[in-house]
mmCIF file of C-alpha atoms in Angstrom:
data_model
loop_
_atom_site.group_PDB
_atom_site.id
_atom_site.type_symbol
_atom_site.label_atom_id
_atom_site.label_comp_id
_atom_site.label_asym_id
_atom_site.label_seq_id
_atom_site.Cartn_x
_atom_site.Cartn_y
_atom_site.Cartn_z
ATOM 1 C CA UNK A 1 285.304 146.403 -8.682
ATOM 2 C CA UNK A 2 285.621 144.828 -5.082
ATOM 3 C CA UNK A 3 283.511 145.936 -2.153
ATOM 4 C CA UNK A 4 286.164 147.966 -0.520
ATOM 5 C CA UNK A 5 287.258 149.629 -3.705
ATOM 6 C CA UNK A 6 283.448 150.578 -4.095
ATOM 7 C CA UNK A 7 282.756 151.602 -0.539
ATOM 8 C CA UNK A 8 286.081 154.173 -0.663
ATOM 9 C CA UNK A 9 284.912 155.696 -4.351
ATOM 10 C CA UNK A 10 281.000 155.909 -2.747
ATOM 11 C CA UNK A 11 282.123 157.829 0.320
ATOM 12 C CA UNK A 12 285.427 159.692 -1.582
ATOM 13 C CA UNK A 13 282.318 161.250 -4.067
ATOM 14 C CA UNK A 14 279.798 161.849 -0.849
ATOM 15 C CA UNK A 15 283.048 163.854 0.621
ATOM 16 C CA UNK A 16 283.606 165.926 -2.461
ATOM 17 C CA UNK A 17 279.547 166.310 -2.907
ATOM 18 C CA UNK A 18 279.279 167.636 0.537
ATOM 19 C CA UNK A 19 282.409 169.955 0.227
ATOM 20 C CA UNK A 20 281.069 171.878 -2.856
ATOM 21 C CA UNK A 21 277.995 172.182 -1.233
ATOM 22 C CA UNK A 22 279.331 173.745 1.658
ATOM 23 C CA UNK A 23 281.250 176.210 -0.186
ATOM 24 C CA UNK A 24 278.844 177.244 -2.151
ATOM 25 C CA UNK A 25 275.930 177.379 -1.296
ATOM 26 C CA UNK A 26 274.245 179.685 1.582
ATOM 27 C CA UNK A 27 273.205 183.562 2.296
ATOM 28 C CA UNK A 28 275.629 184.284 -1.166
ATOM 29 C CA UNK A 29 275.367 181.701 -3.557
ATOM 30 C CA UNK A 30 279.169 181.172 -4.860
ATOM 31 C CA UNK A 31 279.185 179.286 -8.473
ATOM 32 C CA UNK A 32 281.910 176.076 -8.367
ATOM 33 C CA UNK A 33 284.008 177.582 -10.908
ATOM 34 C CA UNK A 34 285.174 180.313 -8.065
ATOM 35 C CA UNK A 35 286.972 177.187 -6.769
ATOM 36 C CA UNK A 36 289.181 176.820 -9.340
ATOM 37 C CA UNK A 37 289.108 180.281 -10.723
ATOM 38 C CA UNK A 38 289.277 183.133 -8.035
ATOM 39 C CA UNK A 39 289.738 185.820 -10.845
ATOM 40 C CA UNK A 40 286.082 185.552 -12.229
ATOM 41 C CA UNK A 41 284.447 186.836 -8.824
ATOM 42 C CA UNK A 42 287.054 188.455 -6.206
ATOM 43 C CA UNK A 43 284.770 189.140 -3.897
ATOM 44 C CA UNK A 44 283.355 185.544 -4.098
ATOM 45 C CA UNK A 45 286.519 184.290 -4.014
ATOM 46 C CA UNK A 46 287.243 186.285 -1.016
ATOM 47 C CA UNK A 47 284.084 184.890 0.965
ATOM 48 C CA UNK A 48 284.794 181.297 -0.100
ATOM 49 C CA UNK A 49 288.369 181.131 0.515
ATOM 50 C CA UNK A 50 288.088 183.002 3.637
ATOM 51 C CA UNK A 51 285.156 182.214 5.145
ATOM 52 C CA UNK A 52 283.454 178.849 3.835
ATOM 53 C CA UNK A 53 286.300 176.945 3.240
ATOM 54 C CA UNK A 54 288.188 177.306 6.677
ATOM 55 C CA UNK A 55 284.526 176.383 8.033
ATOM 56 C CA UNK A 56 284.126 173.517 6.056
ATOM 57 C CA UNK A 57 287.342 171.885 6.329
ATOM 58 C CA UNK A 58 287.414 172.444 10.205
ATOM 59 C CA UNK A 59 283.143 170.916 10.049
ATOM 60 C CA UNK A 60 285.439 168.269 8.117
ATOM 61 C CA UNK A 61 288.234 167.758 10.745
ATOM 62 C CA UNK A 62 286.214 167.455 13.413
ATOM 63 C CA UNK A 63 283.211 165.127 12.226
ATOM 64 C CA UNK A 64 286.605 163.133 10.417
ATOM 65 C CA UNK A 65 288.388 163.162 14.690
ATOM 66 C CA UNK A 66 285.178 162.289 15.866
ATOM 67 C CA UNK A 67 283.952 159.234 13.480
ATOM 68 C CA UNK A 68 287.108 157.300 13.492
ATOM 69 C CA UNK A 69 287.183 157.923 17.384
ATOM 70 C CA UNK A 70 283.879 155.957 17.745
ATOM 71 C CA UNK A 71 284.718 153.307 15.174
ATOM 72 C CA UNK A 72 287.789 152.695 17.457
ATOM 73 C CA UNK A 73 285.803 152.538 20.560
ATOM 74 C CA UNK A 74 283.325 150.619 19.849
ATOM 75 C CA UNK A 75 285.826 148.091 18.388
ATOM 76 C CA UNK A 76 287.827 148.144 21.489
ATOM 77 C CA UNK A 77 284.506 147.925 23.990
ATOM 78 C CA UNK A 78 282.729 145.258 21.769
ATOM 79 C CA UNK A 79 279.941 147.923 22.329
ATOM 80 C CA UNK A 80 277.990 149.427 19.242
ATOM 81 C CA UNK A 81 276.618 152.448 21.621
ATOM 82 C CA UNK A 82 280.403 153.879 22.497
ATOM 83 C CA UNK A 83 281.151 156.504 21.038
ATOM 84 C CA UNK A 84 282.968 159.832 22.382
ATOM 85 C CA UNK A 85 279.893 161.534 23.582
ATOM 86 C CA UNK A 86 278.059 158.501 25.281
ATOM 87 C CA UNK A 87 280.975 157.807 26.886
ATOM 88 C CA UNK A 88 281.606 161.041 28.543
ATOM 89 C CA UNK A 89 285.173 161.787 27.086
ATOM 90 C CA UNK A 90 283.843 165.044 24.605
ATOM 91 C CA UNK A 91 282.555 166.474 28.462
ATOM 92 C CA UNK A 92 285.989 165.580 29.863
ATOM 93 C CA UNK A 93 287.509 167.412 26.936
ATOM 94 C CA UNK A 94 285.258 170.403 27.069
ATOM 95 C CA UNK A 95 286.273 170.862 31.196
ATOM 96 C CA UNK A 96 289.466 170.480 30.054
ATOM 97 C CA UNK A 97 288.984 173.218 27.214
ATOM 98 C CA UNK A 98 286.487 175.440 29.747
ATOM 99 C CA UNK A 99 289.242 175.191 32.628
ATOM 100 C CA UNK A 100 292.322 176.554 29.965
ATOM 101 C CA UNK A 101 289.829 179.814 29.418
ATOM 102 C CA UNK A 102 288.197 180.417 32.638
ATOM 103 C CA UNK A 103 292.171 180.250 34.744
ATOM 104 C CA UNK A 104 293.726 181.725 31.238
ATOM 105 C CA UNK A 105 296.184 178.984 31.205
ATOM 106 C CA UNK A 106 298.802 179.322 28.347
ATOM 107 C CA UNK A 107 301.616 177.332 28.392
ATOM 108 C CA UNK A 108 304.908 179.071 26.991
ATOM 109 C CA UNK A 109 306.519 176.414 24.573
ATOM 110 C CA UNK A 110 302.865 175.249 23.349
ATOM 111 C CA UNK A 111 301.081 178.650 22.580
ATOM 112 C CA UNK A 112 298.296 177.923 19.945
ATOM 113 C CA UNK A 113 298.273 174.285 21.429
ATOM 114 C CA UNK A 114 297.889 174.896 24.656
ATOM 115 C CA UNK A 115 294.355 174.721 24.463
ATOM 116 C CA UNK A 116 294.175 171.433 22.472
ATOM 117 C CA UNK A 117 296.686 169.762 24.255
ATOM 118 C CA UNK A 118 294.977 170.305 28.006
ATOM 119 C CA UNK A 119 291.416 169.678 26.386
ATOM 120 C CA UNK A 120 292.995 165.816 24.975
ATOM 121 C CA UNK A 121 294.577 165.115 28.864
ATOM 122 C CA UNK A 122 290.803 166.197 30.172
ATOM 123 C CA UNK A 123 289.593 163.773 27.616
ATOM 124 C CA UNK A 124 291.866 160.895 28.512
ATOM 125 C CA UNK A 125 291.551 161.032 32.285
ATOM 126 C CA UNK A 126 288.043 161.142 31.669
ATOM 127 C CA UNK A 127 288.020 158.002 29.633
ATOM 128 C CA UNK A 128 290.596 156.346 31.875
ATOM 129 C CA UNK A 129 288.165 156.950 34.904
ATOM 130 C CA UNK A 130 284.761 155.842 33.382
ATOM 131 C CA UNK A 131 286.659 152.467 32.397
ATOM 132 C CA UNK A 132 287.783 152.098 35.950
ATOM 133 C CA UNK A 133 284.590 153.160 37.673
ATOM 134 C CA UNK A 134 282.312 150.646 35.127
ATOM 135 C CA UNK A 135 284.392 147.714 36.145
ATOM 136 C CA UNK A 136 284.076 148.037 39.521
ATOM 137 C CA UNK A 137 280.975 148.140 39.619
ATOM 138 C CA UNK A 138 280.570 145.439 37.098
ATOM 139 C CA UNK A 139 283.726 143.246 36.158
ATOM 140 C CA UNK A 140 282.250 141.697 32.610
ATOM 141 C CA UNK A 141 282.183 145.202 31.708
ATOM 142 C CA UNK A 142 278.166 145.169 30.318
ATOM 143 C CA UNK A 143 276.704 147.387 28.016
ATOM 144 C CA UNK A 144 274.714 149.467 30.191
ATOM 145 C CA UNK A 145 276.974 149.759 32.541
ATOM 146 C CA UNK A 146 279.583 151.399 30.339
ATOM 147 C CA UNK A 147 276.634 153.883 29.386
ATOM 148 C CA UNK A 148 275.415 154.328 32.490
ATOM 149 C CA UNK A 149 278.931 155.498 34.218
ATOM 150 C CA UNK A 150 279.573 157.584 31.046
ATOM 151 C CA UNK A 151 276.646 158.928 31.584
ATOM 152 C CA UNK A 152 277.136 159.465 35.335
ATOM 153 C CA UNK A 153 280.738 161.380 34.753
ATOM 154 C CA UNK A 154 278.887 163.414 31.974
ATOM 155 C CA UNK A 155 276.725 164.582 34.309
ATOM 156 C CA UNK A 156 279.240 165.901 36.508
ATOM 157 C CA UNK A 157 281.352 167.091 34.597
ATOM 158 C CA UNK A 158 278.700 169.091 33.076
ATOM 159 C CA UNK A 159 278.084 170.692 36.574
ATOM 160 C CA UNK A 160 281.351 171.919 36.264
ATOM 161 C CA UNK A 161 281.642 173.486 33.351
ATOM 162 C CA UNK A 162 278.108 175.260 34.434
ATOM 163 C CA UNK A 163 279.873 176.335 37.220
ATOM 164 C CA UNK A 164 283.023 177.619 36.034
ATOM 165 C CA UNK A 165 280.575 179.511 33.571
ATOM 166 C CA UNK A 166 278.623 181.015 36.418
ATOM 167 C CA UNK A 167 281.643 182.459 38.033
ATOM 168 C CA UNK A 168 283.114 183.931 34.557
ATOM 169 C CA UNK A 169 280.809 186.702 34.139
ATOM 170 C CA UNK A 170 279.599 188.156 31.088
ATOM 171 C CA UNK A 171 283.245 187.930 29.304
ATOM 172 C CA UNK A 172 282.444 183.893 28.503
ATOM 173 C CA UNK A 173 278.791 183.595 28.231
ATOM 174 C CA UNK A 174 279.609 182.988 24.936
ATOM 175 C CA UNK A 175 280.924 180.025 25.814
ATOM 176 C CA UNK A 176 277.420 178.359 26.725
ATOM 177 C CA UNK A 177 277.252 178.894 22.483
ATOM 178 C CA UNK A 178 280.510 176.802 22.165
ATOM 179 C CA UNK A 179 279.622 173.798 23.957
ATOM 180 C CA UNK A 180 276.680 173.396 22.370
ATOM 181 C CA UNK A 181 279.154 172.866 18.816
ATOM 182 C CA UNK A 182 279.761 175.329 15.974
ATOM 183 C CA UNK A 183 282.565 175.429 13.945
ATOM 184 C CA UNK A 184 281.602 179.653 12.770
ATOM 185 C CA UNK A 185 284.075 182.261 12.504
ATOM 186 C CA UNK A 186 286.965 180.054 13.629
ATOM 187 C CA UNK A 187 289.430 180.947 10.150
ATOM 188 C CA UNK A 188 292.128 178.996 9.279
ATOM 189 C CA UNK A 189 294.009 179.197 12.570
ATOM 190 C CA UNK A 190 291.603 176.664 14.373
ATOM 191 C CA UNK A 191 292.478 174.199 11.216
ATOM 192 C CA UNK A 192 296.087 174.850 12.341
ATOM 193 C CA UNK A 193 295.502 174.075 15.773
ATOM 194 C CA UNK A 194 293.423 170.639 15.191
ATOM 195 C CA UNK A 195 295.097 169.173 11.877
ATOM 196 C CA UNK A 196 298.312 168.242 13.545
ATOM 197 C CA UNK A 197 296.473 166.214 16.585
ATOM 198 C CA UNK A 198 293.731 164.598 14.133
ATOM 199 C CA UNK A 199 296.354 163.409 11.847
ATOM 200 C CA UNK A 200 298.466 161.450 14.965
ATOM 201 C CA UNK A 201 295.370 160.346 16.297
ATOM 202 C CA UNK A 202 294.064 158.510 13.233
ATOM 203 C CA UNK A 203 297.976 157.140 12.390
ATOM 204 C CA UNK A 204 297.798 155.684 16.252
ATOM 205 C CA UNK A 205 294.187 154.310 15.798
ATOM 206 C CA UNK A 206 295.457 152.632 12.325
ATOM 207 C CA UNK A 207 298.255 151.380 13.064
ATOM 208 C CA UNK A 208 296.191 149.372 15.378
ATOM 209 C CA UNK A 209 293.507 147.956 13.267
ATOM 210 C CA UNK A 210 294.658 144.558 13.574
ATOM 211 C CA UNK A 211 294.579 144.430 16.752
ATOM 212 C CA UNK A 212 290.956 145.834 17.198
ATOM 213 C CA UNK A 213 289.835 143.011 14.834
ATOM 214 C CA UNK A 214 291.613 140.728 17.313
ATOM 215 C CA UNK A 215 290.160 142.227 19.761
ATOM 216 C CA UNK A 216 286.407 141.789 18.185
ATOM 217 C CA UNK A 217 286.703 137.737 19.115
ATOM 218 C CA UNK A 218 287.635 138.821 22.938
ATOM 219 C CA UNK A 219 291.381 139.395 24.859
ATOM 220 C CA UNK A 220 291.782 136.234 26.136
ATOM 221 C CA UNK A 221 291.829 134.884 22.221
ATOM 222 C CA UNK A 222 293.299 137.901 20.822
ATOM 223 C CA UNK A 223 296.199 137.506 23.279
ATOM 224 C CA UNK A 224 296.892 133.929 21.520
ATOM 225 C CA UNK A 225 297.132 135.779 18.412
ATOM 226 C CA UNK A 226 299.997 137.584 19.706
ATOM 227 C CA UNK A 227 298.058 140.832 20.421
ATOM 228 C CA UNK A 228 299.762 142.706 23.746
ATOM 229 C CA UNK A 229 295.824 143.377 24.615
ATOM 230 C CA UNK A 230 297.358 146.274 27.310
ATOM 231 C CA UNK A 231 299.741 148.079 25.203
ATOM 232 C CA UNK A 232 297.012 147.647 22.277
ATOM 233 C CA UNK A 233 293.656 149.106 24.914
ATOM 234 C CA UNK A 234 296.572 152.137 25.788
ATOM 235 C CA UNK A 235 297.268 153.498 22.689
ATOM 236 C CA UNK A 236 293.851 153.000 21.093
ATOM 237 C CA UNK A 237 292.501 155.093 24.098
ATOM 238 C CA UNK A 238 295.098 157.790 23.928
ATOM 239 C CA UNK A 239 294.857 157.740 20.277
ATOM 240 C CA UNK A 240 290.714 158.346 20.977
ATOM 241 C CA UNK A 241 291.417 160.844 23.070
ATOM 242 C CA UNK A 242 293.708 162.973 21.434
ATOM 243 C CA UNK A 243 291.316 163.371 18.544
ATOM 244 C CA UNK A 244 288.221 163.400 20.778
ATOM 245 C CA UNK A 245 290.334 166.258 22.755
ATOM 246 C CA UNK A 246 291.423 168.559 19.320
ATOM 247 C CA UNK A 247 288.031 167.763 17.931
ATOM 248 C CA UNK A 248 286.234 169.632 21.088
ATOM 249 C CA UNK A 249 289.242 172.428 21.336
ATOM 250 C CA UNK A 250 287.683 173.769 18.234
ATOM 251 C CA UNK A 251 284.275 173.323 18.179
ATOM 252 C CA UNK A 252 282.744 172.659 21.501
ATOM 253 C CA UNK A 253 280.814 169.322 22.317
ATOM 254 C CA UNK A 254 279.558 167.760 19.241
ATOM 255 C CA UNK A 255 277.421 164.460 19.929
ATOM 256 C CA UNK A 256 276.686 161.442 18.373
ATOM 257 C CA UNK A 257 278.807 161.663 14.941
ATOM 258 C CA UNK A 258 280.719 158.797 16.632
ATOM 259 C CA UNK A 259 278.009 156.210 17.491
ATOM 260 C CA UNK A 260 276.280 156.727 14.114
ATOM 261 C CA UNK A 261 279.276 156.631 11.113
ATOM 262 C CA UNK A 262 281.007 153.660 12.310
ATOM 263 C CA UNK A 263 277.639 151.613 12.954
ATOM 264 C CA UNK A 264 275.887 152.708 9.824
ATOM 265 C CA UNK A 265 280.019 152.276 8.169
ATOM 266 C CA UNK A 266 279.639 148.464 10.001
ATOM 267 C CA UNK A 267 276.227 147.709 8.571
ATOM 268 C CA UNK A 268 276.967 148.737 4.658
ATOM 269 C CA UNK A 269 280.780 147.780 4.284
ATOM 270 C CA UNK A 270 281.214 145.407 6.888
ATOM 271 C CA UNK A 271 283.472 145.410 10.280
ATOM 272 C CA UNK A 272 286.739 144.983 9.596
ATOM 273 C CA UNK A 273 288.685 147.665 11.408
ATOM 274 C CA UNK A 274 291.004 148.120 8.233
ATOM 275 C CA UNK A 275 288.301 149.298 6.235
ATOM 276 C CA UNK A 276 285.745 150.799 9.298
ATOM 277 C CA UNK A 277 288.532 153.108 10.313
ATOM 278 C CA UNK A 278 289.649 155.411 7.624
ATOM 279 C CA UNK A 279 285.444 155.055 5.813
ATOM 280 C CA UNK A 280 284.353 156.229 9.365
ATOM 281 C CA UNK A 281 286.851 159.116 8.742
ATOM 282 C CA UNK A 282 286.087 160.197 5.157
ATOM 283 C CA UNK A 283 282.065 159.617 5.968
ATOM 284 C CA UNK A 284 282.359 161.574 9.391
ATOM 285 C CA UNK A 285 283.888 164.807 7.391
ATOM 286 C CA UNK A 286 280.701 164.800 5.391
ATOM 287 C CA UNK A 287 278.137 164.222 7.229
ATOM 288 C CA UNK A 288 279.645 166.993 9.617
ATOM 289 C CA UNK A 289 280.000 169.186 6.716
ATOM 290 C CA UNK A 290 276.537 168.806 5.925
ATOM 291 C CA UNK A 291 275.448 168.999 9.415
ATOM 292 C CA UNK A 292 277.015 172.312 9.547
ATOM 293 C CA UNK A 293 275.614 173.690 5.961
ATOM 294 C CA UNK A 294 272.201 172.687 7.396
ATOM 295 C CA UNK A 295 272.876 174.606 10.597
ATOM 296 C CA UNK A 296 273.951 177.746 8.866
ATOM 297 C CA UNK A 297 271.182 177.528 6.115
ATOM 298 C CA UNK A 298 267.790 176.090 7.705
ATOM 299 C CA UNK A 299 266.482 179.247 9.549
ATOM 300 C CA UNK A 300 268.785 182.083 7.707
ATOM 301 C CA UNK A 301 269.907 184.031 8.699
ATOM 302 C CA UNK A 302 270.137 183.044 12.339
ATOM 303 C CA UNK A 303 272.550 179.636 12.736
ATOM 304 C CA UNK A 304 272.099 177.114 14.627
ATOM 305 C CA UNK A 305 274.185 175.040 16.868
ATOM 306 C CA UNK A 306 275.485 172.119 14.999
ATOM 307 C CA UNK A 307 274.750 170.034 17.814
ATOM 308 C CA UNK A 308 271.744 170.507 17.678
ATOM 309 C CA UNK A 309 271.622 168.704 14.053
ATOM 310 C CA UNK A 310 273.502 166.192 15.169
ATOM 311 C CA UNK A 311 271.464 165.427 18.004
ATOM 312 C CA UNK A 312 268.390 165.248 15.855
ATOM 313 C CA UNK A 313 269.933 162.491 13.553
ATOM 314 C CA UNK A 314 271.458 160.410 16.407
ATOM 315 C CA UNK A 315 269.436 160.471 19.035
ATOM 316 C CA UNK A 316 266.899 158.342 16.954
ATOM 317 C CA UNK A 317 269.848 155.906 16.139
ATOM 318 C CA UNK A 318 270.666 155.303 19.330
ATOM 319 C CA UNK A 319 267.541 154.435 19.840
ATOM 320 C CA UNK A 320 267.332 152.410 17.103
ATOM 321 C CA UNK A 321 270.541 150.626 18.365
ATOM 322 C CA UNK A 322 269.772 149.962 21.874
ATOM 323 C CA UNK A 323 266.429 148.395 20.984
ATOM 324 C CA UNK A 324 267.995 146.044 18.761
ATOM 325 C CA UNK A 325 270.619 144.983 21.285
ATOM 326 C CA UNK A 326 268.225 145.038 23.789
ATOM 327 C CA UNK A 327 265.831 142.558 21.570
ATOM 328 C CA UNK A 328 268.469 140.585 20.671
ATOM 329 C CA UNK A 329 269.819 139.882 24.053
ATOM 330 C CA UNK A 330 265.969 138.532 25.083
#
């Protein structure tokens, strides 16, 4: 069996692990067999179909948007701490989301999308300004420089949103819950709402996959390889954004799934771009998925944030990652 054949039937079977366990287990314990036969337990059946399995496949959407949005960014930025959160695009996407329910915007021939749709532009114009602001300030485009304006526009954006809160009243206070991430109580209309946008956004980000290898060895060289580096750096941010955008329509601000899939995806199976991409998909769904179960499980009754997971399990690999580069750049 080759490498790649291996690495899709380790991370197809980590998927299907971590979808079982989501559906089954928690404050009712739901045998497997429900799955494929409601009749033996209706009311099981009811709560899995219902309730656990909208959950899980939206925990699944979103960690899926967000992983394959990092693997593309980092590709695109040379830069192994990109990802969607570090770069401030999920907080551009949240304003965007925050501003469509604090005005009660609803555009007419969008409906249901409406909120997706404004939450993606937030997220592009967000990524399209921390690109423009990092190089003028430095034009070789460094490491911490990226960071540091993502971190900058994160910031303020963030004062935004804490604004827009204040002036809401009690009627979205619940929305400080929100952007912290949870996928709970959403039901099968929120998978309606992000599947369409996750599926475009991984087709744009793979039909570009040659190009972000290309792009791995620098523009200049990729651009004698035929790659139209401009057209290729447009759609591969678009394509970011739109999932980054659907991603935080439906669960709030999630960070970190896309800095650590693709680089722990790079350091097992290798970086090629047509392999990093759709692992950094499958292996984003799961490890959201078991975020979530862990969130909804650890202190039961009472959930927790799935952020808060995530944060506990990246935050130490991005550490981990800027040391190295650090050390390795002495």
């Amino acid at each position: 069996m080759s490498k790649s054949a291996l690495a899709y039937l380790v991370s197809l079977i980590l998927l299907g692990g971590a979808v079982v366990l989501g559906v089954t287990v928690g404050t009712v314990p739901i045998s497997p067999t429900v799955i494929w036969n409601p009749a033996s337990d209706e009311a099981a059946a009811n709560i899995l179909w219902n309730i656990r399995m909208p959950r899980v496949v939206l925990a699944g959407l979103v960690g899926a948007a967000l992983a394959i949005a990092g693997a593309a960014f980092q590709g695109l930025l040379k830069n192994p701490l990109a990802d969607p959160y570090t770069l401030g695009v999920s907080s551009g996407a949240a304003v965007g989301a925050v501003m469509t329910l604090f005005f009660g915007i609803s555009i007419p021939f969008l409906g249901l999308f409406t909120l997706p749709v404004i939450s993606m532009i937030g997220a592009l114009i967000t990524m399209l300004a921390v690109m423009g602001f990092a190089r003028l300030v430095d034009r070789s485009m460094k490491m911490e420089t990226v960071i540091l304006t993502g971190i900058i526009f994160s910031s303020f954006l963030g004062s935004i949103m804490s604004l827009m809160i204040a002036l809401t009243g009690e009627e979205l206070r619940q929305i400080i819950g929100w952007l912290l991430g949870s996928v709970s109580m959403r039901g099968w209309p929120y998978v309606q709402m992000a599947l369409p946008f996750v599926l475009v956004g991984s087709f744009v980000l793979w039909l570009y996959r040659r190009e972000l290898n290309a792009m791995l060895f620098g523009e200049e060289r990729a651009q004698h390889l035929g790659v139209d580096v401009k057209r290729s750096k447009l759609a591969i941010l678009i394509g970011g954004s739109v999932l980054t955008g659907s991603a935080v329509a439906v669960s709030g601000t999630i960070g970190f799934v896309g800095l650590v899939v693709p680089h722990i995806t790079r350091l097992v199976w290798g970086s090629d771009h047509r392999h990093v991409l759709p692992l950094s998909f499958i292996n984003g769904a799961a490890l959201l998925i078991v975020c979530d179960l862990v969130a909804r499980t650890i202190i039961s009754p009472t959930e927790l944030p799935i952020g808060v997971i995530t944060a506990f399990i990246g935050a130490p690999v991005f550490a981990f990652i800027f040391f190295r580069q650090r050390r390795g750049g002495l």
